[in-house]
């Protein structure tokens, strides 16, 4: 984060500096852009926006632009997220005015991403809850907030429970609550931009069961009462070089368009930023930790794209990169474009898992024929090409070196007893920033000492910060966004001497991790089929963990990417060569400690003599030592010991040349054979 | 099978005998019943029907009744199932007459069971194909038959491929074929009694894609041209004693009805015979190998049942067993009963996975509100109660003794080189028939020597029969229906000395079997999550098997029962205590040998010290030795060896007292510790 050290000297002075730098000096335009810039996360490169208005501006001009940003930021600063009852009262008044008995407030934006821009933090604005998933249901007399197991504690802390009854989403799902509390004949409203058709199904049934009705609203009533709602974010959009993407956008578009045409489909609606960014080889910074440029797109059967995105956030040269098969319009143009498809009675692909209900309604009303099918970018994006895989391997080597420097630093530093969670996370980020192509962290680091490690989605704060103490475990889950790949790694360290129980648990988690790392499986196998392999050793001792075993990962895109995953939940997408997925079994003892061992792996073809089936396996991408002080060797089979020693030999050989002598010495000891 | 040794002496003579036995002598009524009796499978108790017309008749009267049955059977005998083109021609003519461009001929009856009565063998009548799953699509110019991997060879042998293009159902699904070949504007007909709404979804889309339409027909056009189609079967329906069912029907009905009422549901449509038989504690013999009494039922919210079943097949006393809360009407009364529900605008539960599309259409047209939900008997039936579990354990001890006698007999007999597949299967059935409560086999025995063992759904015939030969494997998969339980077991034997490869493969299959047998898993786990545990050891060697790992099993009901299963396929039903499921990994080397090790297991609660979760595990029900001559001990872990030896100790202790001295001696050796 860059702090402007100058005060803003006024529009006239800045206009002069801009003119001197050879740039148009339309200050009202710049202020308009800045409203969007400060509505995007600041991130690791807070000055990049200057390239949008005055690329190559001189230092004096840049300093004043920074000062102006600070000023705009202050004036537009989002109000604190501790709402009193006033917001709920205002919303209810607005609902009554519109004849609505209730309204759904999801933690979602139009793109159904995990991270949303400040403008879309409606749930936080209304309730104070800042978790990454949740739903409030507001009725005239009562309101509830539904969160999952990760967030029950946090919701109780952040939310005024006299206003919103906190509910566990699986114990008491919203549909059951709605069926009980929606008054007969009541119209329950939803913003069709913020929900998928799939997500609404059960709620519609529940409303019907209560004798009421679920109805779309035009114009979000919460937005109507959120007077200082931030505008849409405007972070710079860049082209991602072919040396990172491996395939040109034109080639991607042609191949998908051909498949659409073959299926008699005229166009595909794209609403998820990762699909659009992947297809056009662009990246942005509109949401935290993820290089998304928010927008909508239509891919036509001839390979042409209509992109609905604010051109003001394009960095110089981006339109040339997009080429003349990509036309650009404002997001407001998305609706009229669907109308045009309707007028031609076009068959339009739209994904009911990710597209807003709005798009389905719009297409149907316009006379188009919606074809409900997977987003056509979903699988091509998930199957990384050779260039992307080479990039991710390089990124993991860089990332592993940073993690190893960090681990060596922790080992040295905690012996003096002065390391705490926040210091450790900051130090780890510092090591990563030194890496080539580093852009950002890929998520807020989970740095949990002792009992904090048992909180699966823990984020350390001044309030919870805790030193690393002898006899405790320290869990650190972190990752980075590099131009050539996205990383995500968890290591668990013994601080001092671990207990026998800690070693037993760690070794069971490790056995699960190795079972997956060594697994061979026939083509066609889904991650659902593999999940139990990672749990078996824990299950035998009556233990388990309450999260998935593996999530998909993007290429300089989202750190949580579908459609593949390793999980108890059903999944219809087989693992395919080139897909990246995490391997992260864990164990959590509430109020005591947490254990997780996470490497990213990619699916590879694995043909061997004697095979009767086309077999696949995993190549481990993450390169960093696993704490052997926590291993109870007696619990491991010979094959498991062989895996661990071979992995550590690879870690040592790969990283030793990349780190300083002190770290290399530590690494040699850390990767000793067991 | 009982062969009538007398010739029929005429109606007058029989009338006299009946009168003497004290029974009404309405011969036309008896002939009417017999038409249905001979349209049911003969089974193991072909004379039970006599109890329907003349219970307690004297020997002379019984002999003449048997003679009459033979006469009716001869006159009504189904024509050979090798159709020429005539049937297809006749069907096409009928379709043209009705303005249909095509018609679907599934291998299904109104109840969607695995076994169907002769009347419903429409696919076999039309195409000659006798497998247990398949679909023909008949268009004016071309026709195709779709079968799965088990049946591709059989279909090519049985079907005239100049009339029906044989297709592999996953490589070339019917919907793709229909989308390509249905003429534009063509109406593709289906009999709504024979398809579920779920089953029609993709086909309807395909017809639309072709520019045609999928339409229900009234009256099956195939039935219209099948002039000698058998009538519905009339096998005796018996009451199943509470000592076998553990719960009275009234109690079952009350508990389910209460749940329906709680959900605001007025009635539930029941169309699967296992649900109806379970709910009413009745059994029949209308289809092969499965004690089904075919019919339909409505369960009302007050616990009353309308049963739509031909009363002529009720054994004496059955109506008293049913009680006065169960009203009985002919199957033809089912439609009007749905109309009555419609007239009351009732909310009616109906299961889209198993109920015919006809029921949905009927309810909707009548004005009822269909509620699409699981058949309410599905889960209570799957969770066996303590009495059912005690019964199944007893049945398995009896069955295991029969299997053990058989294995000892094989061991002794094949050393002289004279045993073949058919002899072996017959002998095994003989041993089972000696067991208390034996009713029937639970499926046609799979008795496969050498390469025949590699055919997963092999049925030996005079044509394929093969002796057990030295150096080969012999696979036998068999089971029985007892009043107190249904069994299903597979054993694979080394005939002489097995090769190292055979032992390697067998041991990998055994490792998979043991991984499941030893598995502990948290409550909430589905069989989909466990499937890979049974495959891991095979996968590591590049091997696999193309069938599920476990199917649910009924209590003196279907040997394949849902909703639980252990399979790669997604399944949303967690394994619950009392559910019975098979554990049957395998390995098949085409043209060489087949290996399968199958035990039935039941899910049990398994709480142990130190557990942090409510854990479940499997109790193995099947008691019979596994061939230790095929075990490569070096591939087993200590825990696996311990399981095998403990299992064999239990087999020996349980069965030795139940078998003759010679068998006991063989058993002691067969169950020696490895």
mmCIF file of C-alpha atoms in Angstrom, chain B residues 355-542:
data_model
loop_
_atom_site.group_PDB
_atom_site.id
_atom_site.type_symbol
_atom_site.label_atom_id
_atom_site.label_comp_id
_atom_site.label_asym_id
_atom_site.label_seq_id
_atom_site.Cartn_x
_atom_site.Cartn_y
_atom_site.Cartn_z
ATOM 1 C CA UNK B 355 -43.906 -44.150 -10.668
ATOM 2 C CA UNK B 356 -45.180 -44.316 -14.233
ATOM 3 C CA UNK B 357 -45.579 -41.052 -16.117
ATOM 4 C CA UNK B 358 -49.204 -42.113 -16.457
ATOM 5 C CA UNK B 359 -49.797 -41.450 -12.761
ATOM 6 C CA UNK B 360 -48.460 -37.903 -13.010
ATOM 7 C CA UNK B 361 -50.595 -37.106 -16.042
ATOM 8 C CA UNK B 362 -53.637 -38.660 -14.451
ATOM 9 C CA UNK B 363 -53.227 -36.751 -11.179
ATOM 10 C CA UNK B 364 -52.592 -33.459 -12.944
ATOM 11 C CA UNK B 365 -55.592 -33.861 -15.249
ATOM 12 C CA UNK B 366 -57.795 -34.878 -12.355
ATOM 13 C CA UNK B 367 -56.910 -31.694 -10.457
ATOM 14 C CA UNK B 368 -54.718 -33.218 -7.768
ATOM 15 C CA UNK B 369 -51.482 -31.550 -6.703
ATOM 16 C CA UNK B 370 -48.628 -33.999 -7.292
ATOM 17 C CA UNK B 371 -45.798 -33.702 -4.781
ATOM 18 C CA UNK B 372 -42.663 -35.221 -6.295
ATOM 19 C CA UNK B 373 -40.853 -37.010 -3.535
ATOM 20 C CA UNK B 374 -39.328 -40.378 -2.678
ATOM 21 C CA UNK B 375 -41.664 -43.307 -2.217
ATOM 22 C CA UNK B 376 -42.264 -43.063 1.562
ATOM 23 C CA UNK B 377 -41.577 -46.783 2.060
ATOM 24 C CA UNK B 378 -38.143 -46.528 0.456
ATOM 25 C CA UNK B 379 -36.084 -45.724 3.557
ATOM 26 C CA UNK B 380 -38.090 -47.502 6.283
ATOM 27 C CA UNK B 381 -37.916 -50.656 4.146
ATOM 28 C CA UNK B 382 -34.175 -50.267 3.626
ATOM 29 C CA UNK B 383 -33.481 -49.890 7.353
ATOM 30 C CA UNK B 384 -34.044 -53.434 8.575
ATOM 31 C CA UNK B 385 -35.373 -53.814 12.085
ATOM 32 C CA UNK B 386 -33.919 -56.121 14.737
ATOM 33 C CA UNK B 387 -36.263 -58.989 13.861
ATOM 34 C CA UNK B 388 -35.403 -58.737 10.174
ATOM 35 C CA UNK B 389 -31.697 -58.588 11.012
ATOM 36 C CA UNK B 390 -31.948 -61.629 13.289
ATOM 37 C CA UNK B 391 -33.790 -63.374 10.464
ATOM 38 C CA UNK B 392 -31.203 -62.483 7.875
ATOM 39 C CA UNK B 393 -28.385 -63.663 10.164
ATOM 40 C CA UNK B 394 -30.195 -66.983 10.572
ATOM 41 C CA UNK B 395 -30.807 -67.224 6.834
ATOM 42 C CA UNK B 396 -27.136 -66.557 6.184
ATOM 43 C CA UNK B 397 -26.069 -69.299 8.578
ATOM 44 C CA UNK B 398 -28.336 -71.717 6.747
ATOM 45 C CA UNK B 399 -27.211 -70.440 3.385
ATOM 46 C CA UNK B 400 -23.560 -70.568 4.413
ATOM 47 C CA UNK B 401 -23.963 -74.199 5.458
ATOM 48 C CA UNK B 402 -25.443 -74.984 2.033
ATOM 49 C CA UNK B 403 -22.626 -73.150 0.260
ATOM 50 C CA UNK B 404 -20.025 -74.866 2.412
ATOM 51 C CA UNK B 405 -21.470 -78.295 1.672
ATOM 52 C CA UNK B 406 -21.364 -77.341 -1.971
ATOM 53 C CA UNK B 407 -17.759 -76.130 -1.829
ATOM 54 C CA UNK B 408 -16.696 -79.325 -0.064
ATOM 55 C CA UNK B 409 -18.579 -81.324 -2.676
ATOM 56 C CA UNK B 410 -16.924 -79.410 -5.530
ATOM 57 C CA UNK B 411 -13.496 -79.907 -3.966
ATOM 58 C CA UNK B 412 -14.126 -83.591 -3.783
ATOM 59 C CA UNK B 413 -15.897 -83.937 -7.127
ATOM 60 C CA UNK B 414 -13.662 -81.919 -9.430
ATOM 61 C CA UNK B 415 -10.653 -83.909 -8.443
ATOM 62 C CA UNK B 416 -12.308 -86.668 -10.500
ATOM 63 C CA UNK B 417 -12.754 -84.115 -13.312
ATOM 64 C CA UNK B 418 -16.433 -84.648 -13.889
ATOM 65 C CA UNK B 419 -18.073 -81.462 -12.602
ATOM 66 C CA UNK B 420 -19.460 -78.939 -15.031
ATOM 67 C CA UNK B 421 -21.116 -75.566 -14.556
ATOM 68 C CA UNK B 422 -24.680 -76.823 -14.855
ATOM 69 C CA UNK B 423 -24.140 -79.788 -12.557
ATOM 70 C CA UNK B 424 -22.511 -77.543 -10.013
ATOM 71 C CA UNK B 425 -25.349 -75.005 -10.098
ATOM 72 C CA UNK B 426 -27.927 -77.775 -9.757
ATOM 73 C CA UNK B 427 -26.095 -79.290 -6.824
ATOM 74 C CA UNK B 428 -25.811 -75.964 -5.076
ATOM 75 C CA UNK B 429 -29.562 -75.421 -5.474
ATOM 76 C CA UNK B 430 -30.166 -78.871 -4.000
ATOM 77 C CA UNK B 431 -28.153 -78.032 -0.889
ATOM 78 C CA UNK B 432 -30.116 -74.803 -0.489
ATOM 79 C CA UNK B 433 -33.505 -76.509 -0.881
ATOM 80 C CA UNK B 434 -32.735 -78.505 2.251
ATOM 81 C CA UNK B 435 -32.678 -75.322 4.322
ATOM 82 C CA UNK B 436 -35.558 -74.254 6.513
ATOM 83 C CA UNK B 437 -37.758 -71.465 5.095
ATOM 84 C CA UNK B 438 -36.263 -71.911 1.619
ATOM 85 C CA UNK B 439 -38.601 -70.442 -1.007
ATOM 86 C CA UNK B 440 -36.597 -69.946 -4.182
ATOM 87 C CA UNK B 441 -33.244 -68.915 -5.504
ATOM 88 C CA UNK B 442 -32.869 -65.144 -5.383
ATOM 89 C CA UNK B 443 -31.581 -65.056 -8.977
ATOM 90 C CA UNK B 444 -30.376 -67.481 -11.630
ATOM 91 C CA UNK B 445 -27.068 -68.858 -10.425
ATOM 92 C CA UNK B 446 -23.958 -67.588 -12.166
ATOM 93 C CA UNK B 447 -21.753 -70.665 -12.470
ATOM 94 C CA UNK B 448 -18.749 -69.790 -14.616
ATOM 95 C CA UNK B 449 -15.673 -71.925 -15.178
ATOM 96 C CA UNK B 450 -12.503 -70.533 -16.753
ATOM 97 C CA UNK B 451 -13.258 -67.835 -19.328
ATOM 98 C CA UNK B 452 -16.993 -68.017 -18.597
ATOM 99 C CA UNK B 453 -16.223 -66.556 -15.182
ATOM 100 C CA UNK B 454 -15.096 -63.373 -16.899
ATOM 101 C CA UNK B 455 -18.618 -62.724 -18.215
ATOM 102 C CA UNK B 456 -20.082 -60.685 -15.391
ATOM 103 C CA UNK B 457 -23.723 -61.634 -15.930
ATOM 104 C CA UNK B 458 -23.038 -65.109 -17.272
ATOM 105 C CA UNK B 459 -25.796 -67.706 -17.291
ATOM 106 C CA UNK B 460 -24.607 -71.186 -18.154
ATOM 107 C CA UNK B 461 -26.539 -73.100 -20.808
ATOM 108 C CA UNK B 462 -26.145 -76.422 -22.589
ATOM 109 C CA UNK B 463 -24.383 -74.468 -25.309
ATOM 110 C CA UNK B 464 -21.849 -72.746 -23.077
ATOM 111 C CA UNK B 465 -21.561 -75.343 -20.323
ATOM 112 C CA UNK B 466 -17.956 -76.072 -19.406
ATOM 113 C CA UNK B 467 -16.268 -78.477 -17.031
ATOM 114 C CA UNK B 468 -14.183 -77.232 -14.108
ATOM 115 C CA UNK B 469 -10.625 -77.730 -15.310
ATOM 116 C CA UNK B 470 -7.287 -77.903 -13.551
ATOM 117 C CA UNK B 471 -5.443 -74.609 -13.549
ATOM 118 C CA UNK B 472 -8.604 -72.588 -14.076
ATOM 119 C CA UNK B 473 -10.775 -70.538 -11.761
ATOM 120 C CA UNK B 474 -14.415 -71.228 -11.038
ATOM 121 C CA UNK B 475 -16.732 -68.353 -10.072
ATOM 122 C CA UNK B 476 -20.117 -69.001 -8.520
ATOM 123 C CA UNK B 477 -22.533 -66.191 -7.649
ATOM 124 C CA UNK B 478 -25.773 -67.391 -6.127
ATOM 125 C CA UNK B 479 -28.374 -66.744 -3.496
ATOM 126 C CA UNK B 480 -31.705 -67.735 -2.108
ATOM 127 C CA UNK B 481 -34.982 -66.378 -0.871
ATOM 128 C CA UNK B 482 -35.903 -67.598 2.597
ATOM 129 C CA UNK B 483 -38.896 -66.425 4.588
ATOM 130 C CA UNK B 484 -36.434 -64.828 6.989
ATOM 131 C CA UNK B 485 -34.003 -63.311 4.539
ATOM 132 C CA UNK B 486 -32.548 -62.936 1.084
ATOM 133 C CA UNK B 487 -28.970 -64.065 0.425
ATOM 134 C CA UNK B 488 -26.404 -63.373 -2.285
ATOM 135 C CA UNK B 489 -22.837 -64.691 -2.203
ATOM 136 C CA UNK B 490 -19.988 -65.056 -4.674
ATOM 137 C CA UNK B 491 -16.996 -67.301 -4.237
ATOM 138 C CA UNK B 492 -14.099 -67.886 -6.601
ATOM 139 C CA UNK B 493 -12.199 -71.167 -6.399
ATOM 140 C CA UNK B 494 -8.867 -72.292 -7.708
ATOM 141 C CA UNK B 495 -9.297 -75.558 -9.579
ATOM 142 C CA UNK B 496 -5.918 -77.178 -9.043
ATOM 143 C CA UNK B 497 -2.943 -74.843 -8.824
ATOM 144 C CA UNK B 498 -3.565 -71.182 -9.688
ATOM 145 C CA UNK B 499 -1.042 -69.022 -11.546
ATOM 146 C CA UNK B 500 0.868 -66.226 -9.807
ATOM 147 C CA UNK B 501 -1.174 -63.703 -11.786
ATOM 148 C CA UNK B 502 -4.432 -65.237 -10.597
ATOM 149 C CA UNK B 503 -3.223 -65.027 -6.998
ATOM 150 C CA UNK B 504 -2.093 -61.434 -7.457
ATOM 151 C CA UNK B 505 -5.466 -60.421 -8.881
ATOM 152 C CA UNK B 506 -7.442 -62.409 -6.314
ATOM 153 C CA UNK B 507 -5.456 -60.865 -3.477
ATOM 154 C CA UNK B 508 -6.030 -57.341 -4.804
ATOM 155 C CA UNK B 509 -9.759 -58.059 -4.976
ATOM 156 C CA UNK B 510 -9.570 -59.450 -1.449
ATOM 157 C CA UNK B 511 -7.753 -56.318 -0.247
ATOM 158 C CA UNK B 512 -10.612 -54.235 -1.610
ATOM 159 C CA UNK B 513 -13.148 -56.514 0.041
ATOM 160 C CA UNK B 514 -11.341 -56.274 3.378
ATOM 161 C CA UNK B 515 -10.911 -52.485 3.112
ATOM 162 C CA UNK B 516 -14.704 -52.231 3.078
ATOM 163 C CA UNK B 517 -15.226 -54.957 5.654
ATOM 164 C CA UNK B 518 -12.929 -53.102 8.076
ATOM 165 C CA UNK B 519 -14.022 -49.591 7.166
ATOM 166 C CA UNK B 520 -15.381 -47.281 9.794
ATOM 167 C CA UNK B 521 -17.122 -44.173 8.508
ATOM 168 C CA UNK B 522 -19.021 -41.268 10.004
ATOM 169 C CA UNK B 523 -22.800 -41.156 9.973
ATOM 170 C CA UNK B 524 -23.916 -39.373 6.812
ATOM 171 C CA UNK B 525 -21.475 -41.170 4.524
ATOM 172 C CA UNK B 526 -22.927 -42.535 1.285
ATOM 173 C CA UNK B 527 -21.835 -45.666 -0.522
ATOM 174 C CA UNK B 528 -20.443 -43.463 -3.288
ATOM 175 C CA UNK B 529 -17.788 -42.287 -0.864
ATOM 176 C CA UNK B 530 -16.700 -45.830 -0.024
ATOM 177 C CA UNK B 531 -16.515 -47.336 -3.490
ATOM 178 C CA UNK B 532 -12.888 -46.415 -4.201
ATOM 179 C CA UNK B 533 -11.701 -48.218 -1.052
ATOM 180 C CA UNK B 534 -12.625 -51.479 -2.774
ATOM 181 C CA UNK B 535 -10.788 -50.510 -5.977
ATOM 182 C CA UNK B 536 -7.587 -48.874 -4.724
ATOM 183 C CA UNK B 537 -5.422 -52.027 -4.744
ATOM 184 C CA UNK B 538 -6.573 -52.875 -8.272
ATOM 185 C CA UNK B 539 -6.142 -49.314 -9.493
ATOM 186 C CA UNK B 540 -2.544 -49.264 -8.300
ATOM 187 C CA UNK B 541 -1.901 -52.092 -10.783
ATOM 188 C CA UNK B 542 -3.856 -50.425 -13.600
#
